[in-house]
Coordinates of C-alpha atoms in Angstrom, one line a residue:
M1 CA 18.9 -25.9 -11.0
N2 CA 20.7 -23.8 -13.6
A3 CA 18.0 -22.7 -16.0
A4 CA 20.5 -21.9 -18.6
R5 CA 21.8 -25.5 -18.6
R6 CA 20.5 -27.6 -21.4
R7 CA 18.7 -31.0 -20.4
T8 CA 20.8 -34.0 -21.1
I9 CA 17.8 -36.3 -20.8
P10 CA 14.7 -35.3 -22.7
D11 CA 11.7 -35.0 -20.5
G12 CA 9.0 -33.7 -22.8
L13 CA 8.6 -30.3 -21.1
P14 CA 8.4 -27.1 -23.1
N15 CA 11.6 -25.2 -23.5
R16 CA 12.7 -23.4 -20.3
V17 CA 10.0 -25.1 -18.1
Y18 CA 11.3 -27.1 -15.1
Q19 CA 9.8 -29.2 -12.4
K20 CA 10.8 -28.3 -8.9
S21 CA 9.4 -29.1 -5.5
G22 CA 6.2 -30.5 -6.9
S23 CA 5.5 -27.5 -9.2
W24 CA 6.2 -26.5 -12.7
Y25 CA 8.2 -23.3 -13.3
W26 CA 9.0 -21.3 -16.4
V27 CA 12.2 -19.4 -16.6
P28 CA 12.2 -16.7 -19.3
K29 CA 15.6 -15.4 -20.4
N30 CA 17.0 -13.0 -17.9
G31 CA 14.0 -13.3 -15.9
P32 CA 13.0 -14.8 -12.5
W33 CA 11.4 -18.4 -11.9
I34 CA 7.8 -18.0 -12.6
K35 CA 5.5 -20.7 -10.9
L36 CA 3.0 -22.1 -13.4
C37 CA 1.1 -24.6 -11.3
R38 CA 1.5 -27.7 -9.1
V39 CA 2.4 -30.8 -11.0
D40 CA -0.8 -32.6 -9.8
A41 CA -2.9 -29.9 -11.6
G42 CA -2.0 -31.6 -14.8
E43 CA -0.1 -30.7 -18.0
P44 CA -3.0 -28.9 -19.8
K45 CA -3.2 -26.5 -16.8
M46 CA 0.7 -26.0 -17.0
L47 CA 0.5 -25.1 -20.8
E48 CA -2.5 -22.9 -20.3
R49 CA -0.5 -20.9 -17.6
L50 CA 2.7 -20.9 -19.7
A51 CA 0.8 -19.4 -22.7
A52 CA -0.7 -16.7 -20.4
E53 CA 2.7 -15.8 -18.9
K54 CA 4.3 -15.6 -22.5
R55 CA 1.4 -13.3 -23.7
K56 CA 1.9 -11.1 -20.6
R57 CA 5.7 -10.8 -21.2
E58 CA 5.1 -10.1 -24.9
S59 CA 2.7 -7.4 -24.0
D60 CA 5.5 -5.7 -22.2
E61 CA 7.6 -5.4 -25.3
T62 CA 4.9 -4.1 -27.7
G63 CA 5.4 -0.9 -29.6
S64 CA 8.5 0.5 -31.3
G65 CA 10.2 1.9 -28.3
D66 CA 12.1 0.2 -25.4
M67 CA 10.2 1.9 -22.6
P68 CA 7.7 -0.9 -22.1
A69 CA 10.5 -3.5 -21.7
R70 CA 12.5 -1.3 -19.4
V71 CA 9.5 -0.5 -17.2
A72 CA 8.5 -4.2 -17.0
E73 CA 12.1 -5.0 -16.1
Y74 CA 11.9 -2.2 -13.4
V75 CA 8.6 -3.4 -11.9
R76 CA 9.8 -7.0 -11.6
E77 CA 13.0 -6.0 -9.8
K78 CA 11.4 -3.5 -7.4
R79 CA 7.9 -4.7 -6.9
A80 CA 8.8 -6.6 -3.6
E81 CA 10.2 -3.2 -2.1
H82 CA 6.9 -1.4 -2.4
R83 CA 4.0 -2.0 0.1
E84 CA 1.3 -0.5 -1.9
D85 CA -0.6 -3.4 -3.6
G86 CA -1.3 -1.5 -6.8
W87 CA 2.1 0.0 -7.3
H88 CA 2.9 -2.1 -10.3
Y89 CA -0.2 -0.8 -12.0
Y90 CA 1.4 2.7 -12.5
G91 CA 3.9 0.8 -14.8
D92 CA 1.0 -0.3 -17.0
Y93 CA 0.0 3.3 -17.5
V94 CA 3.6 4.3 -18.4
K95 CA 3.9 1.3 -20.8
R96 CA 0.8 2.2 -22.8
V97 CA 1.5 5.9 -23.2
F98 CA 5.3 5.5 -23.9
S99 CA 5.0 2.4 -26.1
D100 CA 6.7 4.0 -29.0
V101 CA 9.4 5.9 -27.1
N102 CA 12.9 5.0 -26.2
V103 CA 14.1 5.6 -22.7
R104 CA 16.9 7.8 -23.8
Q105 CA 14.4 10.1 -25.7
V106 CA 12.3 11.0 -22.7
D107 CA 12.6 14.6 -21.4
N108 CA 10.9 16.9 -19.0
A109 CA 8.2 17.7 -21.7
H110 CA 7.4 14.1 -22.1
V111 CA 6.7 13.8 -18.4
V112 CA 4.6 16.9 -18.2
D113 CA 2.5 15.8 -21.1
F114 CA 2.0 12.4 -19.5
L115 CA 1.0 13.8 -16.2
G116 CA -1.4 16.1 -17.9
L117 CA -3.5 13.1 -18.9
W118 CA -4.7 13.0 -15.2
K119 CA -5.6 16.7 -15.0
G120 CA -7.4 17.5 -11.9
K121 CA -6.5 14.2 -10.3
L122 CA -3.7 15.5 -8.0
A123 CA -3.1 12.4 -6.0
M124 CA -2.7 10.2 -9.1
Q125 CA -0.4 12.8 -10.7
R126 CA 1.8 12.7 -7.7
A127 CA 1.8 8.9 -7.5
L128 CA 2.8 8.6 -11.2
R129 CA 5.5 11.3 -10.9
A130 CA 7.0 9.4 -8.0
F131 CA 6.9 6.1 -10.0
L132 CA 8.6 7.8 -13.0
K133 CA 11.2 9.5 -10.7
G134 CA 12.1 6.2 -9.3
F135 CA 12.2 4.5 -12.7
F136 CA 14.5 7.0 -14.2
Q137 CA 16.8 6.9 -11.2
W138 CA 16.9 3.1 -11.7
C139 CA 17.7 3.7 -15.4
R140 CA 20.6 6.1 -14.5
E141 CA 22.0 3.3 -12.1
K142 CA 21.6 0.7 -14.9
R143 CA 23.1 3.1 -17.5
Y144 CA 20.0 2.9 -19.6
Y145 CA 19.6 6.8 -19.3
A146 CA 22.5 9.2 -19.1
G147 CA 20.9 12.6 -18.6
E148 CA 19.2 14.3 -15.5
N149 CA 16.2 12.6 -14.2
P150 CA 13.4 14.2 -16.5
C151 CA 11.1 14.3 -13.4
N152 CA 13.3 16.8 -11.7
G153 CA 11.8 20.4 -11.4
I154 CA 8.2 19.3 -12.2
K155 CA 6.0 20.8 -9.6
L156 CA 2.4 19.7 -8.9
K157 CA -0.4 21.1 -6.7
Q158 CA -0.6 19.7 -3.2
P159 CA -4.0 17.8 -2.8
K160 CA -6.2 19.3 -0.2
P161 CA -6.3 17.4 3.0
R162 CA -9.3 15.0 3.3
D163 CA -11.9 16.7 5.4
V164 CA -13.8 13.6 6.8
Y165 CA -14.6 12.6 10.4
I166 CA -16.3 9.5 11.4
P167 CA -19.0 10.3 14.0
D168 CA -19.0 8.0 17.1
D169 CA -22.4 6.6 16.2
H170 CA -21.4 5.8 12.6
F171 CA -18.2 4.1 13.8
A172 CA -20.1 2.0 16.5
L173 CA -22.4 0.7 13.7
I174 CA -19.6 -0.2 11.4
R175 CA -17.7 -2.0 14.3
A176 CA -20.9 -4.0 15.3
R177 CA -21.2 -5.1 11.6
L178 CA -17.5 -6.1 11.4
E179 CA -17.8 -8.1 14.5
E180 CA -20.4 -10.4 12.7
Q181 CA -18.9 -10.1 9.3
N182 CA -15.1 -10.3 9.8
P183 CA -13.6 -10.2 13.3
M184 CA -10.0 -10.0 12.0
I185 CA -10.8 -6.7 10.2
L186 CA -12.4 -5.5 13.3
C187 CA -9.2 -6.2 15.1
L188 CA -7.4 -4.0 12.4
V189 CA -10.0 -1.2 12.9
D190 CA -9.7 -1.2 16.6
L191 CA -5.8 -1.2 16.6
C192 CA -5.8 1.6 14.0
Y193 CA -7.9 3.7 16.4
L194 CA -6.3 2.8 19.8
T195 CA -2.7 3.3 18.4
A196 CA -3.6 6.1 16.0
Q197 CA -1.4 4.5 13.4
R198 CA -1.8 4.0 9.7
S199 CA -3.4 0.6 8.7
T200 CA -0.1 -0.2 6.8
E201 CA 1.7 -0.3 10.2
I202 CA -1.1 -2.5 11.8
R203 CA -1.2 -4.9 8.9
S204 CA 2.5 -5.4 9.1
L205 CA 2.5 -5.8 12.9
L206 CA 4.4 -8.8 14.2
W207 CA 4.2 -10.9 17.4
K208 CA 7.9 -11.4 17.3
K209 CA 10.7 -9.0 16.2
D210 CA 12.1 -9.8 12.6
G211 CA 14.6 -7.3 11.8
D212 CA 15.4 -3.7 12.8
D213 CA 12.7 -1.9 10.7
C214 CA 9.6 -3.9 11.8
N215 CA 6.6 -3.1 13.8
W216 CA 6.3 -5.7 16.6
V217 CA 4.6 -6.5 20.0
D218 CA 7.1 -6.3 22.9
R219 CA 5.2 -8.1 25.7
D220 CA 8.3 -8.1 28.0
N221 CA 8.4 -4.2 28.0
G222 CA 4.7 -3.8 27.7
V223 CA 4.8 -1.7 24.4
I224 CA 4.3 -1.9 20.6
H225 CA 7.3 -0.7 18.6
F226 CA 6.2 1.2 15.6
M227 CA 8.7 2.2 12.8
P228 CA 6.4 3.9 10.4
S229 CA 7.1 2.9 6.8
K230 CA 6.7 6.6 5.8
T231 CA 9.4 7.8 8.0
R232 CA 12.0 5.0 7.6
D233 CA 13.8 6.5 4.7
S234 CA 13.2 10.3 5.9
S235 CA 13.0 11.5 9.3
G236 CA 13.4 8.0 10.8
L237 CA 10.9 8.8 13.5
A238 CA 9.6 6.0 15.6
I239 CA 7.1 5.4 18.4
D240 CA 6.7 3.0 21.4
W241 CA 3.0 2.7 22.2
P242 CA 2.0 1.2 25.6
I243 CA -0.1 -1.9 25.5
T244 CA -3.1 -0.6 27.5
P245 CA -5.7 -3.2 28.9
E246 CA -7.9 -2.3 25.8
I247 CA -5.1 -2.8 23.4
D248 CA -4.2 -6.0 25.1
A249 CA -7.7 -7.2 24.7
V250 CA -7.7 -6.4 20.9
L251 CA -4.4 -8.4 20.6
E252 CA -6.0 -11.4 22.3
R253 CA -8.9 -11.2 20.1
A254 CA -6.6 -11.2 17.0
R255 CA -4.5 -14.1 18.4
S256 CA -7.7 -16.3 18.9
T257 CA -9.2 -15.4 15.5
G258 CA -8.8 -17.9 12.6
K259 CA -7.5 -21.4 12.5
I260 CA -4.2 -20.7 10.8
K261 CA -1.7 -18.7 13.0
S262 CA 1.1 -16.5 11.8
N263 CA 3.8 -14.1 13.1
L264 CA 1.4 -11.3 11.6
V265 CA -0.9 -10.0 14.4
I266 CA -3.4 -9.2 11.5
H267 CA -3.5 -11.6 8.7
N268 CA -6.0 -13.3 6.1
Q269 CA -7.5 -16.6 6.5
N270 CA -4.4 -18.3 5.0
G271 CA -2.1 -16.6 7.6
K272 CA -0.7 -14.3 5.1
F273 CA -0.4 -10.5 4.8
Q274 CA -3.8 -8.8 4.8
S275 CA -3.8 -6.5 1.8
D276 CA -5.2 -2.8 2.0
T277 CA -7.6 -3.6 -0.9
S278 CA -9.3 -6.7 0.6
A279 CA -9.4 -5.0 4.1
L280 CA -11.1 -1.9 2.4
A281 CA -13.6 -4.2 0.5
V282 CA -14.8 -5.6 3.9
W283 CA -15.0 -2.2 5.5
K284 CA -17.1 -0.9 2.5
R285 CA -19.3 -3.8 2.8
A286 CA -19.8 -3.3 6.5
C287 CA -20.7 0.4 5.7
K288 CA -23.1 -0.6 3.0
A289 CA -24.8 -3.1 5.3
V290 CA -25.6 -0.5 7.9
K291 CA -26.7 2.0 5.3
I292 CA -24.0 4.5 5.8
E293 CA -23.8 6.7 2.7
Q294 CA -20.7 8.7 3.5
S295 CA -17.5 7.4 1.7
Y296 CA -15.5 6.6 4.9
T297 CA -12.3 4.7 4.4
I298 CA -10.0 2.8 6.8
K299 CA -7.5 5.7 6.4
D300 CA -10.2 8.0 8.1
I301 CA -9.7 6.1 11.3
R302 CA -6.3 7.7 11.9
A303 CA -7.9 11.2 11.5
K304 CA -10.7 10.2 13.9
A305 CA -8.3 9.0 16.5
L306 CA -6.2 12.1 16.3
T307 CA -9.0 14.5 16.4
D308 CA -10.5 12.6 19.4
A309 CA -7.2 12.9 21.3
E310 CA -7.0 16.6 20.6
R311 CA -10.7 17.1 21.6
A312 CA -9.8 15.0 24.9
G313 CA -7.4 17.7 25.8
Y314 CA -4.0 16.2 24.8
D315 CA -1.3 18.7 23.8
V316 CA -0.7 19.0 20.2
K317 CA 3.0 18.1 20.6
E318 CA 2.0 14.9 22.5
I319 CA -0.2 14.0 19.6
K320 CA 2.6 14.9 17.0
D321 CA 5.0 12.5 18.8
A322 CA 2.3 9.8 18.9
A323 CA 1.6 10.2 15.2
A324 CA 5.3 10.1 14.5
H325 CA 5.2 13.4 12.6
A326 CA 8.1 15.7 12.2
K327 CA 6.1 18.8 12.2
I328 CA 3.1 20.0 14.2
S329 CA 1.5 21.4 11.0
T330 CA 1.3 17.9 9.6
T331 CA -0.5 16.8 12.8
E332 CA -2.9 19.7 12.5
T333 CA -4.1 18.6 9.1
Y334 CA -5.5 15.5 10.8
F335 CA -7.7 17.5 13.1
K336 CA -11.4 17.5 11.8
Q337 CA -14.1 20.0 12.8
R338 CA -16.6 18.0 14.8
N339 CA -18.8 20.7 16.2
I340 CA -20.4 23.5 14.2
P341 CA -20.1 26.5 16.4
V342 CA -23.3 28.4 17.4
S343 CA -23.0 32.1 17.2
K344 CA -23.9 34.1 20.4
I345 CA -24.2 37.4 18.5
V346 CA -27.7 38.9 18.5
L347 CA -28.5 41.8 16.2
K348 CA -31.7 43.9 15.9
I349 CA -33.0 45.8 12.8
P350 CA -32.1 49.4 13.4
K351 CA -35.0 51.7 13.7
S352 CA -35.0 54.7 11.4
A353 CA -33.7 58.1 12.8

């Protein structure tokens, strides 16, 4: 249906609202089709959702500058390309701070001042700088911005590597709780450990190949093909991980978990992609239930796996290849100190001459 075409027969629907495949959609000017609700949910629900969507769109255009509207356009166009669930929220921060600024006015000093609002929060500063850098590159491509990218040349401190190791006893307690609480998240945790991959790769793992850049289970060759999302646009490093008996058992557990099946090995109860936020929430509830006070996260499982591999005697180069790292120095940041050394030096108080 052409959203720009006027209706020849009045149907009583609000302007730019259309019925399609049993649902009502609103099609804002120069925007995508936005689903409001199912037709059987009723017209009051449709009108309520329409008002909410209009308010949301209007909030993107508040202030005297054009930055909010441009950022909103950028997020709508690029959101599907980003795996991070909260990526679009970075745009909200930008819209609020730059509400009275035009895109063409922004320079290096504007960006420095903006990042200074998160002084001491190095990870957040780097994430926002990356968002703005991508935004202004997009603006240059759209001819909204003619100058050099204002994020160029801005240097930020490197956050210190997270120095957390999950002891075996704590890991066992968390796993036991997850087995009762959410068996699918337990499969996620086990695969993260057994393959030493990031949770992003495990949550996007497929039973069957779907494209050249996917992570998928290759039963015919007895391996899992990993193309880590962090390396796809940089080093391009990949890793084939053998399906050991223990990994195979976890895969079968995942296959038999839940009533709704999916091409995703790890999925939510609706067969859809398991978000990192919901998986982390389940993990944290399990930690709380077994009275673990340390702030472990699912990301710490990879560090545990690589540390355990190093302690088991595997060569650091083998571990680097398994982790799909380009440099050994990157791998070494994952090794955590498990044992506090005991000094063998014995001193005595010297006697006076």
